[in-house]
Amino acid sequence: MSATTVALDVACGGVSTAVVSAILNPTDVIKTRRQIVGFSGASPLDMARAVAKADGLRGLWLPGLQATVLRELLYSGCTKGLYPYARDAVAGEEDASLAQRALAAALTGFGGSLCANAVDVVKVQQFDSGSNRSVVAAMRDVARSEGVVRGLLVRGV
């Protein structure tokens, strides 16, 4: 296993999911906005119409798109790209048992969550506000107002 192979596996795991998530971003925008308003009787279609009426079709697609793609590159890159290596490290030379596979999945999921949590925080804020600011600028704002640990690293955990 070379560093290039690991990097390629991580990139492929992240890019594959990032593409799908970018295509489906409007559904995530609608779902998150409905959650924020407490499912106040508006159906997903009603919410989509309201967003499109207020912000146009861009309002359905662009909020949080950068954060969505970055989140998947980080989270899915870790979980999908590193899982085979974690499984082999846990199992050694033997075929991995179900428990060993579950442990490897938990380890890569934990690592992916650590890497992506700050981006998730920004993504939800952007879905709510309709903003498409840069992820770095939004993270900087959250860190200034709430602190790095409380605002970005452990929120939602």
PDB file of C-alpha atoms in Angstrom:
ATOM      1  CA  MET A   1       0.000   0.000   0.000  1.00  0.00           C
ATOM      2  CA  SER A   2       1.591   3.221  -1.163  1.00  0.00           C
ATOM      3  CA  ALA A   3       0.658   6.733  -0.078  1.00  0.00           C
ATOM      4  CA  THR A   4      -0.479   7.384  -3.639  1.00  0.00           C
ATOM      5  CA  THR A   5      -2.876   4.435  -3.550  1.00  0.00           C
ATOM      6  CA  VAL A   6      -4.346   5.532  -0.221  1.00  0.00           C
ATOM      7  CA  ALA A   7      -4.732   9.120  -1.476  1.00  0.00           C
ATOM      8  CA  LEU A   8      -6.430   7.875  -4.638  1.00  0.00           C
ATOM      9  CA  ASP A   9      -8.826   5.676  -2.643  1.00  0.00           C
ATOM     10  CA  VAL A  10      -9.708   8.606  -0.374  1.00  0.00           C
ATOM     11  CA  ALA A  11     -10.178  10.935  -3.353  1.00  0.00           C
ATOM     12  CA  CYS A  12     -12.383   8.444  -5.212  1.00  0.00           C
ATOM     13  CA  GLY A  13     -14.491   7.799  -2.110  1.00  0.00           C
ATOM     14  CA  GLY A  14     -14.965  11.522  -1.547  1.00  0.00           C
ATOM     15  CA  VAL A  15     -15.512  12.592  -5.150  1.00  0.00           C
ATOM     16  CA  SER A  16     -18.062   9.880  -5.898  1.00  0.00           C
ATOM     17  CA  THR A  17     -20.281  10.971  -3.022  1.00  0.00           C
ATOM     18  CA  ALA A  18     -19.606  14.697  -3.554  1.00  0.00           C
ATOM     19  CA  VAL A  19     -20.970  14.489  -7.097  1.00  0.00           C
ATOM     20  CA  VAL A  20     -24.170  12.783  -5.959  1.00  0.00           C
ATOM     21  CA  SER A  21     -24.593  15.201  -3.047  1.00  0.00           C
ATOM     22  CA  ALA A  22     -24.113  18.199  -5.349  1.00  0.00           C
ATOM     23  CA  ILE A  23     -26.829  16.878  -7.651  1.00  0.00           C
ATOM     24  CA  LEU A  24     -29.168  16.272  -4.720  1.00  0.00           C
ATOM     25  CA  ASN A  25     -28.343  19.522  -2.875  1.00  0.00           C
ATOM     26  CA  PRO A  26     -31.868  20.971  -3.429  1.00  0.00           C
ATOM     27  CA  THR A  27     -33.404  18.075  -1.496  1.00  0.00           C
ATOM     28  CA  ASP A  28     -31.020  18.712   1.390  1.00  0.00           C
ATOM     29  CA  VAL A  29     -31.827  22.453   1.339  1.00  0.00           C
ATOM     30  CA  ILE A  30     -35.563  21.704   1.494  1.00  0.00           C
ATOM     31  CA  LYS A  31     -35.209  19.030   4.192  1.00  0.00           C
ATOM     32  CA  THR A  32     -33.042  21.241   6.399  1.00  0.00           C
ATOM     33  CA  ARG A  33     -35.292  24.274   6.059  1.00  0.00           C
ATOM     34  CA  ARG A  34     -38.321  22.157   6.952  1.00  0.00           C
ATOM     35  CA  GLN A  35     -36.493  20.862  10.029  1.00  0.00           C
ATOM     36  CA  ILE A  36     -35.552  24.381  11.105  1.00  0.00           C
ATOM     37  CA  VAL A  37     -39.141  25.662  10.882  1.00  0.00           C
ATOM     38  CA  GLY A  38     -40.387  22.566  12.694  1.00  0.00           C
ATOM     39  CA  PHE A  39     -42.246  20.947   9.791  1.00  0.00           C
ATOM     40  CA  SER A  40     -44.904  23.648  10.185  1.00  0.00           C
ATOM     41  CA  GLY A  41     -47.319  21.956   7.829  1.00  0.00           C
ATOM     42  CA  ALA A  42     -45.391  22.850   4.682  1.00  0.00           C
ATOM     43  CA  SER A  43     -44.833  19.844   2.461  1.00  0.00           C
ATOM     44  CA  PRO A  44     -41.455  19.443   0.752  1.00  0.00           C
ATOM     45  CA  LEU A  45     -43.055  20.640  -2.482  1.00  0.00           C
ATOM     46  CA  ASP A  46     -44.533  23.695  -0.724  1.00  0.00           C
ATOM     47  CA  MET A  47     -41.109  24.488   0.732  1.00  0.00           C
ATOM     48  CA  ALA A  48     -39.448  24.101  -2.680  1.00  0.00           C
ATOM     49  CA  ARG A  49     -41.997  26.466  -4.223  1.00  0.00           C
ATOM     50  CA  ALA A  50     -41.492  29.022  -1.460  1.00  0.00           C
ATOM     51  CA  VAL A  51     -37.706  28.937  -1.821  1.00  0.00           C
ATOM     52  CA  ALA A  52     -37.896  29.104  -5.614  1.00  0.00           C
ATOM     53  CA  LYS A  53     -40.358  32.010  -5.446  1.00  0.00           C
ATOM     54  CA  ALA A  54     -38.169  33.954  -3.002  1.00  0.00           C
ATOM     55  CA  ASP A  55     -34.725  33.138  -4.394  1.00  0.00           C
ATOM     56  CA  GLY A  56     -35.260  31.504  -7.790  1.00  0.00           C
ATOM     57  CA  LEU A  57     -33.956  28.084  -8.721  1.00  0.00           C
ATOM     58  CA  ARG A  58     -30.495  29.173  -7.538  1.00  0.00           C
ATOM     59  CA  GLY A  59     -31.995  29.390  -4.048  1.00  0.00           C
ATOM     60  CA  LEU A  60     -32.638  25.663  -4.196  1.00  0.00           C
ATOM     61  CA  TRP A  61     -29.237  24.697  -5.546  1.00  0.00           C
ATOM     62  CA  LEU A  62     -26.573  27.096  -4.340  1.00  0.00           C
ATOM     63  CA  PRO A  63     -27.015  27.502  -0.582  1.00  0.00           C
ATOM     64  CA  GLY A  64     -24.426  25.338   1.081  1.00  0.00           C
ATOM     65  CA  LEU A  65     -23.234  23.768  -2.171  1.00  0.00           C
ATOM     66  CA  GLN A  66     -19.545  24.417  -1.416  1.00  0.00           C
ATOM     67  CA  ALA A  67     -19.976  23.077   2.098  1.00  0.00           C
ATOM     68  CA  THR A  68     -21.880  20.037   0.822  1.00  0.00           C
ATOM     69  CA  VAL A  69     -19.113  19.127  -1.611  1.00  0.00           C
ATOM     70  CA  LEU A  70     -16.325  19.760   0.907  1.00  0.00           C
ATOM     71  CA  ARG A  71     -18.147  17.778   3.592  1.00  0.00           C
ATOM     72  CA  GLU A  72     -18.462  14.757   1.325  1.00  0.00           C
ATOM     73  CA  LEU A  73     -14.856  14.990   0.185  1.00  0.00           C
ATOM     74  CA  LEU A  74     -13.791  14.885   3.842  1.00  0.00           C
ATOM     75  CA  TYR A  75     -16.351  12.535   5.372  1.00  0.00           C
ATOM     76  CA  SER A  76     -16.882  10.086   2.529  1.00  0.00           C
ATOM     77  CA  GLY A  77     -13.220  10.239   1.580  1.00  0.00           C
ATOM     78  CA  CYS A  78     -12.383   9.029   5.089  1.00  0.00           C
ATOM     79  CA  THR A  79     -15.177   6.505   5.463  1.00  0.00           C
ATOM     80  CA  LYS A  80     -15.100   4.956   1.993  1.00  0.00           C
ATOM     81  CA  GLY A  81     -11.460   5.503   1.144  1.00  0.00           C
ATOM     82  CA  LEU A  82      -9.917   4.408   4.438  1.00  0.00           C
ATOM     83  CA  TYR A  83     -12.308   1.588   5.367  1.00  0.00           C
ATOM     84  CA  PRO A  84     -10.404  -1.209   3.564  1.00  0.00           C
ATOM     85  CA  TYR A  85      -7.163  -0.169   5.286  1.00  0.00           C
ATOM     86  CA  ALA A  86      -8.833   0.045   8.692  1.00  0.00           C
ATOM     87  CA  ARG A  87     -10.494  -3.347   8.145  1.00  0.00           C
ATOM     88  CA  ASP A  88      -7.188  -4.941   7.193  1.00  0.00           C
ATOM     89  CA  ALA A  89      -5.412  -3.307  10.153  1.00  0.00           C
ATOM     90  CA  VAL A  90      -8.059  -4.617  12.569  1.00  0.00           C
ATOM     91  CA  ALA A  91      -8.276  -8.105  11.062  1.00  0.00           C
ATOM     92  CA  GLY A  92      -4.625  -8.666  10.256  1.00  0.00           C
ATOM     93  CA  GLU A  93      -3.981 -11.608   7.942  1.00  0.00           C
ATOM     94  CA  GLU A  94      -7.349 -13.266   8.655  1.00  0.00           C
ATOM     95  CA  ASP A  95     -10.629 -12.622   6.887  1.00  0.00           C
ATOM     96  CA  ALA A  96     -12.363  -9.889   8.857  1.00  0.00           C
ATOM     97  CA  SER A  97     -15.232 -11.012  11.081  1.00  0.00           C
ATOM     98  CA  LEU A  98     -18.459  -9.034  11.298  1.00  0.00           C
ATOM     99  CA  ALA A  99     -17.299  -7.464  14.572  1.00  0.00           C
ATOM    100  CA  GLN A 100     -13.967  -6.465  13.022  1.00  0.00           C
ATOM    101  CA  ARG A 101     -15.730  -4.950  10.017  1.00  0.00           C
ATOM    102  CA  ALA A 102     -18.063  -3.038  12.331  1.00  0.00           C
ATOM    103  CA  LEU A 103     -15.082  -1.746  14.321  1.00  0.00           C
ATOM    104  CA  ALA A 104     -13.310  -0.637  11.135  1.00  0.00           C
ATOM    105  CA  ALA A 105     -16.482   1.125   9.958  1.00  0.00           C
ATOM    106  CA  ALA A 106     -16.875   2.819  13.350  1.00  0.00           C
ATOM    107  CA  LEU A 107     -13.262   4.005  13.303  1.00  0.00           C
ATOM    108  CA  THR A 108     -13.466   5.446   9.804  1.00  0.00           C
ATOM    109  CA  GLY A 109     -16.879   6.969  10.535  1.00  0.00           C
ATOM    110  CA  PHE A 110     -15.526   8.607  13.695  1.00  0.00           C
ATOM    111  CA  GLY A 111     -12.528   9.966  11.796  1.00  0.00           C
ATOM    112  CA  GLY A 112     -14.725  11.241   8.983  1.00  0.00           C
ATOM    113  CA  SER A 113     -17.057  12.917  11.461  1.00  0.00           C
ATOM    114  CA  LEU A 114     -14.155  14.654  13.181  1.00  0.00           C
ATOM    115  CA  CYS A 115     -12.901  15.930   9.837  1.00  0.00           C
ATOM    116  CA  ALA A 116     -16.299  17.081   8.563  1.00  0.00           C
ATOM    117  CA  ASN A 117     -18.191  18.385  11.603  1.00  0.00           C
ATOM    118  CA  ALA A 118     -17.121  22.024  11.188  1.00  0.00           C
ATOM    119  CA  VAL A 119     -18.205  21.944   7.554  1.00  0.00           C
ATOM    120  CA  ASP A 120     -21.549  20.402   8.585  1.00  0.00           C
ATOM    121  CA  VAL A 121     -22.146  23.326  10.955  1.00  0.00           C
ATOM    122  CA  VAL A 122     -21.554  25.808   8.142  1.00  0.00           C
ATOM    123  CA  LYS A 123     -23.658  23.784   5.697  1.00  0.00           C
ATOM    124  CA  VAL A 124     -26.737  23.860   7.939  1.00  0.00           C
ATOM    125  CA  GLN A 125     -26.313  27.596   8.539  1.00  0.00           C
ATOM    126  CA  GLN A 126     -26.053  28.214   4.812  1.00  0.00           C
ATOM    127  CA  PHE A 127     -29.119  26.091   4.079  1.00  0.00           C
ATOM    128  CA  ASP A 128     -31.059  28.082   6.670  1.00  0.00           C
ATOM    129  CA  SER A 129     -29.957  31.528   5.525  1.00  0.00           C
ATOM    130  CA  GLY A 130     -29.786  30.820   1.800  1.00  0.00           C
ATOM    131  CA  SER A 131     -26.165  31.966   1.833  1.00  0.00           C
ATOM    132  CA  ASN A 132     -23.516  30.737  -0.539  1.00  0.00           C
ATOM    133  CA  ARG A 133     -20.547  32.442   1.126  1.00  0.00           C
ATOM    134  CA  SER A 134     -17.229  30.698   1.130  1.00  0.00           C
ATOM    135  CA  VAL A 135     -16.917  27.907   3.656  1.00  0.00           C
ATOM    136  CA  VAL A 136     -13.719  29.374   5.091  1.00  0.00           C
ATOM    137  CA  ALA A 137     -15.312  32.805   5.674  1.00  0.00           C
ATOM    138  CA  ALA A 138     -18.354  31.204   7.308  1.00  0.00           C
ATOM    139  CA  MET A 139     -16.143  29.025   9.547  1.00  0.00           C
ATOM    140  CA  ARG A 140     -14.165  32.100  10.550  1.00  0.00           C
ATOM    141  CA  ASP A 141     -17.389  33.884  11.560  1.00  0.00           C
ATOM    142  CA  VAL A 142     -18.575  30.923  13.643  1.00  0.00           C
ATOM    143  CA  ALA A 143     -15.162  30.605  15.313  1.00  0.00           C
ATOM    144  CA  ARG A 144     -15.168  34.314  16.207  1.00  0.00           C
ATOM    145  CA  SER A 145     -18.694  34.324  17.606  1.00  0.00           C
ATOM    146  CA  GLU A 146     -18.812  30.915  19.319  1.00  0.00           C
ATOM    147  CA  GLY A 147     -15.234  29.698  19.512  1.00  0.00           C
ATOM    148  CA  VAL A 148     -13.522  26.977  17.536  1.00  0.00           C
ATOM    149  CA  VAL A 149     -14.279  24.096  19.892  1.00  0.00           C
ATOM    150  CA  ARG A 150     -17.856  24.960  20.870  1.00  0.00           C
ATOM    151  CA  GLY A 151     -18.896  26.470  17.544  1.00  0.00           C
ATOM    152  CA  LEU A 152     -17.214  24.203  15.016  1.00  0.00           C
ATOM    153  CA  LEU A 153     -15.834  21.031  16.531  1.00  0.00           C
ATOM    154  CA  VAL A 154     -18.399  19.766  19.034  1.00  0.00           C
ATOM    155  CA  ARG A 155     -21.664  21.393  17.943  1.00  0.00           C
ATOM    156  CA  GLY A 156     -24.137  18.721  16.997  1.00  0.00           C
ATOM    157  CA  VAL A 157     -22.026  15.902  18.393  1.00  0.00           C
TER     158      VAL A 157
END
